[in-house]
XYZ file of C-alpha atoms in Angstrom:
309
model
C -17.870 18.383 -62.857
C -20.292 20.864 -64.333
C -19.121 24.370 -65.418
C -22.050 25.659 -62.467
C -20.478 22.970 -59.711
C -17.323 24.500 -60.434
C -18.834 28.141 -60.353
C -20.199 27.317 -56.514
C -17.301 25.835 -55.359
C -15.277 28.672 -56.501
C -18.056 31.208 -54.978
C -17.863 29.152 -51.627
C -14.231 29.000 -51.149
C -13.321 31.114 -48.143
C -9.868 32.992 -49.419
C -7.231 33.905 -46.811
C -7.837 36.639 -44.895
C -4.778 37.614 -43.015
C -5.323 40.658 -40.573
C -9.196 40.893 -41.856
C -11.832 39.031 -41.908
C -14.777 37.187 -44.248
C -17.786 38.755 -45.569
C -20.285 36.927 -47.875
C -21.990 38.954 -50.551
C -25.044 39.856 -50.703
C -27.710 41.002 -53.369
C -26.904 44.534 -54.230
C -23.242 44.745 -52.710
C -20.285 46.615 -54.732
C -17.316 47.090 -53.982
C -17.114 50.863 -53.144
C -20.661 50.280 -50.921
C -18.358 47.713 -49.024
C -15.795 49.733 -48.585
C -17.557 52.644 -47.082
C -19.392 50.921 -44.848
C -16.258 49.041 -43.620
C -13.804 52.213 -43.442
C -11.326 50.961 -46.315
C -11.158 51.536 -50.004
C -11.886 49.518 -53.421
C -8.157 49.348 -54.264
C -7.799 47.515 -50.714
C -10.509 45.068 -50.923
C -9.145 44.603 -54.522
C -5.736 44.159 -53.317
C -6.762 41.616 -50.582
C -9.092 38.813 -53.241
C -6.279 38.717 -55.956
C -8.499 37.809 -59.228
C -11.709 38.893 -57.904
C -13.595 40.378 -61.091
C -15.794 44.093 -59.072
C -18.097 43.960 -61.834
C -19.322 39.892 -61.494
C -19.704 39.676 -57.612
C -21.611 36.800 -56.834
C -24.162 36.204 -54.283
C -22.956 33.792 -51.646
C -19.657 34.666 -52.837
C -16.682 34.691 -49.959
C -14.422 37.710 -50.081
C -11.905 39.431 -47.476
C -12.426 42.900 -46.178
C -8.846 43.992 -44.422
C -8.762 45.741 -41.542
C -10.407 49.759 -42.321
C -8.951 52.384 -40.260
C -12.150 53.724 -38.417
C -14.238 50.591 -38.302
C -13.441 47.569 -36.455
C -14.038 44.456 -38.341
C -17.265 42.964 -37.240
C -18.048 39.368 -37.352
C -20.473 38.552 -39.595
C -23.358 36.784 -37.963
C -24.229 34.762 -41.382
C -20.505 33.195 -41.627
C -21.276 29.590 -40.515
C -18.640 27.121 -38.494
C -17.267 24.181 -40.681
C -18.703 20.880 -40.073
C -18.926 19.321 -36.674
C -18.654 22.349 -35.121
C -21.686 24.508 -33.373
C -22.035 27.958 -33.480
C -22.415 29.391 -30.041
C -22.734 33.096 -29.055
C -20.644 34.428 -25.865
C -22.950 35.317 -22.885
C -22.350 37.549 -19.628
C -20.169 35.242 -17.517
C -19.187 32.512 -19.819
C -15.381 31.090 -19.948
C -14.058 28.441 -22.222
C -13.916 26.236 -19.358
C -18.162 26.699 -18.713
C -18.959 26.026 -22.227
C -16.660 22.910 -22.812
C -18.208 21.452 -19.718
C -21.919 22.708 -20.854
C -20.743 20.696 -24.595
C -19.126 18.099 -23.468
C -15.867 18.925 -24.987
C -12.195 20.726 -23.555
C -11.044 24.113 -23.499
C -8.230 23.294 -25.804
C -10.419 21.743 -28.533
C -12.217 25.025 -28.143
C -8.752 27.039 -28.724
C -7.962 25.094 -31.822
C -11.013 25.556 -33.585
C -11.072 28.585 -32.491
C -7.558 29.900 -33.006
C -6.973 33.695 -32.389
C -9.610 33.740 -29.909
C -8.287 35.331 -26.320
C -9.683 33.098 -23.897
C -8.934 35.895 -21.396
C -10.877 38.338 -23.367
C -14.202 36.693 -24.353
C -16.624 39.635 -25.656
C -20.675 39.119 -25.168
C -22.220 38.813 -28.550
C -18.863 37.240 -30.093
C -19.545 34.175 -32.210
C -16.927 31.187 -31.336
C -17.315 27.808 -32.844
C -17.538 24.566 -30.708
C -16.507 21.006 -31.723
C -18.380 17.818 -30.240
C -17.776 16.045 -27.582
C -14.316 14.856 -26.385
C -13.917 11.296 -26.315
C -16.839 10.037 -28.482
C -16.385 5.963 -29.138
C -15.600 5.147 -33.004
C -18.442 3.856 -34.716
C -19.659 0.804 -34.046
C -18.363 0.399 -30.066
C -21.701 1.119 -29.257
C -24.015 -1.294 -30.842
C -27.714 -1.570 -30.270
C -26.739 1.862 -28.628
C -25.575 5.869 -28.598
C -22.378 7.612 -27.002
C -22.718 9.596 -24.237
C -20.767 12.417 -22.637
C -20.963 12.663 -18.950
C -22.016 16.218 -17.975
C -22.144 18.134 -14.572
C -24.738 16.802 -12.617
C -25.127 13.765 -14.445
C -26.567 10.391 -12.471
C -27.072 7.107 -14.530
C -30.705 7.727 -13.276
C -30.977 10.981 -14.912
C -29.679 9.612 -18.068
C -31.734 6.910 -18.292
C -35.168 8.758 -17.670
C -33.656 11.301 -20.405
C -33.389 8.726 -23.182
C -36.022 5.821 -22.018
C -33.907 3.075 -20.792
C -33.224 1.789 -17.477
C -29.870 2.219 -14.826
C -29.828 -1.739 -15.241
C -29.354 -1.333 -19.339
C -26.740 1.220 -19.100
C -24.825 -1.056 -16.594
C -24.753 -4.335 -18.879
C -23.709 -2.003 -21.382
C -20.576 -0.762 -19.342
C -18.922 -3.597 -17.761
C -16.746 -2.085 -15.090
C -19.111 1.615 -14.684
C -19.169 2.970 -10.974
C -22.350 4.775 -11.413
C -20.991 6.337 -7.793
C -18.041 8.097 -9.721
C -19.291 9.231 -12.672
C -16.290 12.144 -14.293
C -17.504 14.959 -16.536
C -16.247 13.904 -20.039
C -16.630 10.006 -19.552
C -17.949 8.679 -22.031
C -20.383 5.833 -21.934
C -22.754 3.570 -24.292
C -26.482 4.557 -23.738
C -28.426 1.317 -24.883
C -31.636 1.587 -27.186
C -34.207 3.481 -25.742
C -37.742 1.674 -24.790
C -39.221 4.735 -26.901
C -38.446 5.925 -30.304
C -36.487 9.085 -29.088
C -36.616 12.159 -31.355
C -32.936 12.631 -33.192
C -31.502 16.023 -32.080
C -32.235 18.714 -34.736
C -29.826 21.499 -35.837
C -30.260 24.224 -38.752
C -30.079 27.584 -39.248
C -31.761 30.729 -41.236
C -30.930 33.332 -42.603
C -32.940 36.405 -41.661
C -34.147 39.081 -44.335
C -34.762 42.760 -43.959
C -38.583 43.992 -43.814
C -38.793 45.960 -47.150
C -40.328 49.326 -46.002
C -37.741 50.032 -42.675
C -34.760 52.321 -42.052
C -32.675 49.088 -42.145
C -31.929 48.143 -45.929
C -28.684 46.952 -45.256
C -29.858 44.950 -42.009
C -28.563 40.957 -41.928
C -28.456 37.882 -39.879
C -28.574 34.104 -38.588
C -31.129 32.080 -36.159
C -29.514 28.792 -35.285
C -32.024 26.183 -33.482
C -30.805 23.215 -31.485
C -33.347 20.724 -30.497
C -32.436 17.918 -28.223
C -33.448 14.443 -27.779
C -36.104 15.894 -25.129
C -37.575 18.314 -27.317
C -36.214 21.487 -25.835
C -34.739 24.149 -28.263
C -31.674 26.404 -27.958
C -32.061 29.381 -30.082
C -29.486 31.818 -31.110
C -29.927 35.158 -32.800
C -27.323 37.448 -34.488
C -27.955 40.342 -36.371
C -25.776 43.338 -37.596
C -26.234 46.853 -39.799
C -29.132 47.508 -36.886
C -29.764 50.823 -36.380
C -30.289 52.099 -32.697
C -33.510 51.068 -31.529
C -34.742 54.281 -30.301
C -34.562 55.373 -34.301
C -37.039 52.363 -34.586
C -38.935 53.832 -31.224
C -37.778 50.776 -28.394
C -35.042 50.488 -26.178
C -33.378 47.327 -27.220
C -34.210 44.422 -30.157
C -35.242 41.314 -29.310
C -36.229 38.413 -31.606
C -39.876 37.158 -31.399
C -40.664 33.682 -32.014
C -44.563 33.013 -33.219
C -46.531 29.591 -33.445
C -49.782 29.409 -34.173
C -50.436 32.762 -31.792
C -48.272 31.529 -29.205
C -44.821 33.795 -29.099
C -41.678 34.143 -26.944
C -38.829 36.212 -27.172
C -35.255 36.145 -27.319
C -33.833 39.369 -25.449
C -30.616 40.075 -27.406
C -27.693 43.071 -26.275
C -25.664 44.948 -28.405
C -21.831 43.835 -28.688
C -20.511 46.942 -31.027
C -22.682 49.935 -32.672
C -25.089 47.783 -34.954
C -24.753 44.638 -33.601
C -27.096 42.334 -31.301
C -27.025 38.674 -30.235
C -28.873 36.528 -28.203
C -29.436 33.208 -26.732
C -32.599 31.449 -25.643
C -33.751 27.762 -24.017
C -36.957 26.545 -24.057
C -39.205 23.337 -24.511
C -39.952 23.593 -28.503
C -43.666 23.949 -29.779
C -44.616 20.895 -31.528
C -45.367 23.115 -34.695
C -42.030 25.158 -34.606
C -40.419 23.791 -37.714
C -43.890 23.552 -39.835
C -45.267 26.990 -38.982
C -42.740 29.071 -36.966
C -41.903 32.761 -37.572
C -39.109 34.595 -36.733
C -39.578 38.522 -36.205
C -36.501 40.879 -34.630
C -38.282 43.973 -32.913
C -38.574 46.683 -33.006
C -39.900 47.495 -36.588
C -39.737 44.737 -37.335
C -36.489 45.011 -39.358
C -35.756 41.068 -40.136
C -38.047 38.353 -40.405
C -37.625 34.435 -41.259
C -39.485 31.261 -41.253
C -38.373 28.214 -39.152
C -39.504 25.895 -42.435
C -36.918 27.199 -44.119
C -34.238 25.791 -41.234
C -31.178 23.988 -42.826
């Protein structure tokens, strides 16, 4: 392996973080501007990334902050979940149970990829990680087909207007499939759709402060879902905001442009410096060519959807 493969791996490597939590360095970060703005001290941080070197801090580099005594360890919006896992951002009046049945998936494959996470305590704005679906066939047990999870409010007729096929295909595809008693979480084999159908499309970027605004120090993450029927789930997280009467509105929202057309993404605050938000919507056909992200007021972080990975 190359001496810079090495280097990367090394700078990715998420070290344990008992009692605190990741942060990801940034251009500019030290160690004493980390520890002020976190409420702890050098010799902490120091003490908590044995054979970290404070003068040859990486970019992209992993590290663990422990716990400060005045601040409470945020969640950075920029860590991303492992592999086969979706980021998701808690809404007013979600429960484990709504979002494994919105995914397709269980509560407890939501607790163990999520563990530490008090189901009984869900916070808006907190970032939780969700695997795929339960019960997904091993490749190959589908042929000439795709797996399916049964949702709420599924009919085979639904389904098969959603992917281009007909309620007769999906039923020589299922021997033994009471399309009268569907269950939420059944799987099933959706044959090959009449129609090339669009593969579902998830990425993320990373959003950059607008040089010129009280918010130097201002970071964050748009993840964009796009399903086989073209609509879009967008997520926005953002932290080090400062209030948004400073910036002269009453709360920061992330504006989406295409080609002159815009919509927003209303986002709350969870603690002091801290907004998230999640919108659905049918995608513009341009949104991954020419799309631009902008969080108002200021605006104080920008990104374009071209640069989605």
């Amino acid at each position: 392996m190359p001496d810079e493969d090495k280097d990367e791996t090394r700078t990715r490597q998420a070290p344990p973080c008992p009692g605190g939590f990741l942060y990801e360095i940034r251009s500019g970060d030290t160690l004493y501007a980390l520890a002020r703005r976190y409420g702890t001290s050098v010799e902490a941080i120091t003490a908590a990334n044995p054979g970290l070197n404070p003068n040859a801090l990486r970019v992209g580099q992993l590290i663990c902050i422990p716990a400060g005594g005045a601040v409470t360890p945020p969640v950075p919006p920029t860590a991303a979940c492992p592999p086969g896992l979706t980021p998701y951002v808690i809404r007013s009046g979600d429960t484990l149970y709504r979002i494994a049945q919105r995914f397709g998936t269980s509560v407890d494959a939501i607790r163990r990829a999520n563990p530490g996470v008090n189901p009984n305590s869900l916070q808006v704005g907190q970032l939780i990680c969700v695997p795929s679906p339960t019960g997904a066939p091993a490749p190959g047990t589908c042929p000439g087909g795709m797996p399916y999870v049964i949702r709420a409010g599924d009919t085979l007729y639904g389904i098969a207007a959603r992917f281009r096929t007909t309620v007769q295909a999906i039923l020589r595809a299922n021997p033994g499939i009471d399309p009268n008693r569907l269950s939420i979480g059944q799987t099933i084999c959706v044959p090959r759709a009449m129609a090339p159908v669009p593969r579902p499309t998830a990425c993320s970027i990373i959003l950059q402060p607008v040089a010129g605004t009280t918010a130097p120090y201002a970071g964050g993450r748009l993840w964009l879902t796009i399903d086989p029927m073209g609509n879009a789930e967008i997520t926005v997280a953002a932290e080090n905001l400062p209030a948004p009467a400073a910036m002269g509105g009453a709360a920061y929202s992330a504006i989406i442009n295409v080609d002159g057309t815009s919509f927003a993404v209303p986002m709350v605050e969870t603690v002091a410096g801290r907004w998230a938000g999640t919108a659905t919507r049918r995608a513009p056909a341009a949104l991954l060519s020419r799309g631009r992200v902008n969080v108002y007021p200021g605006p104080v972080l920008t990104g374009w959807f071209s640069s989605c990975r």
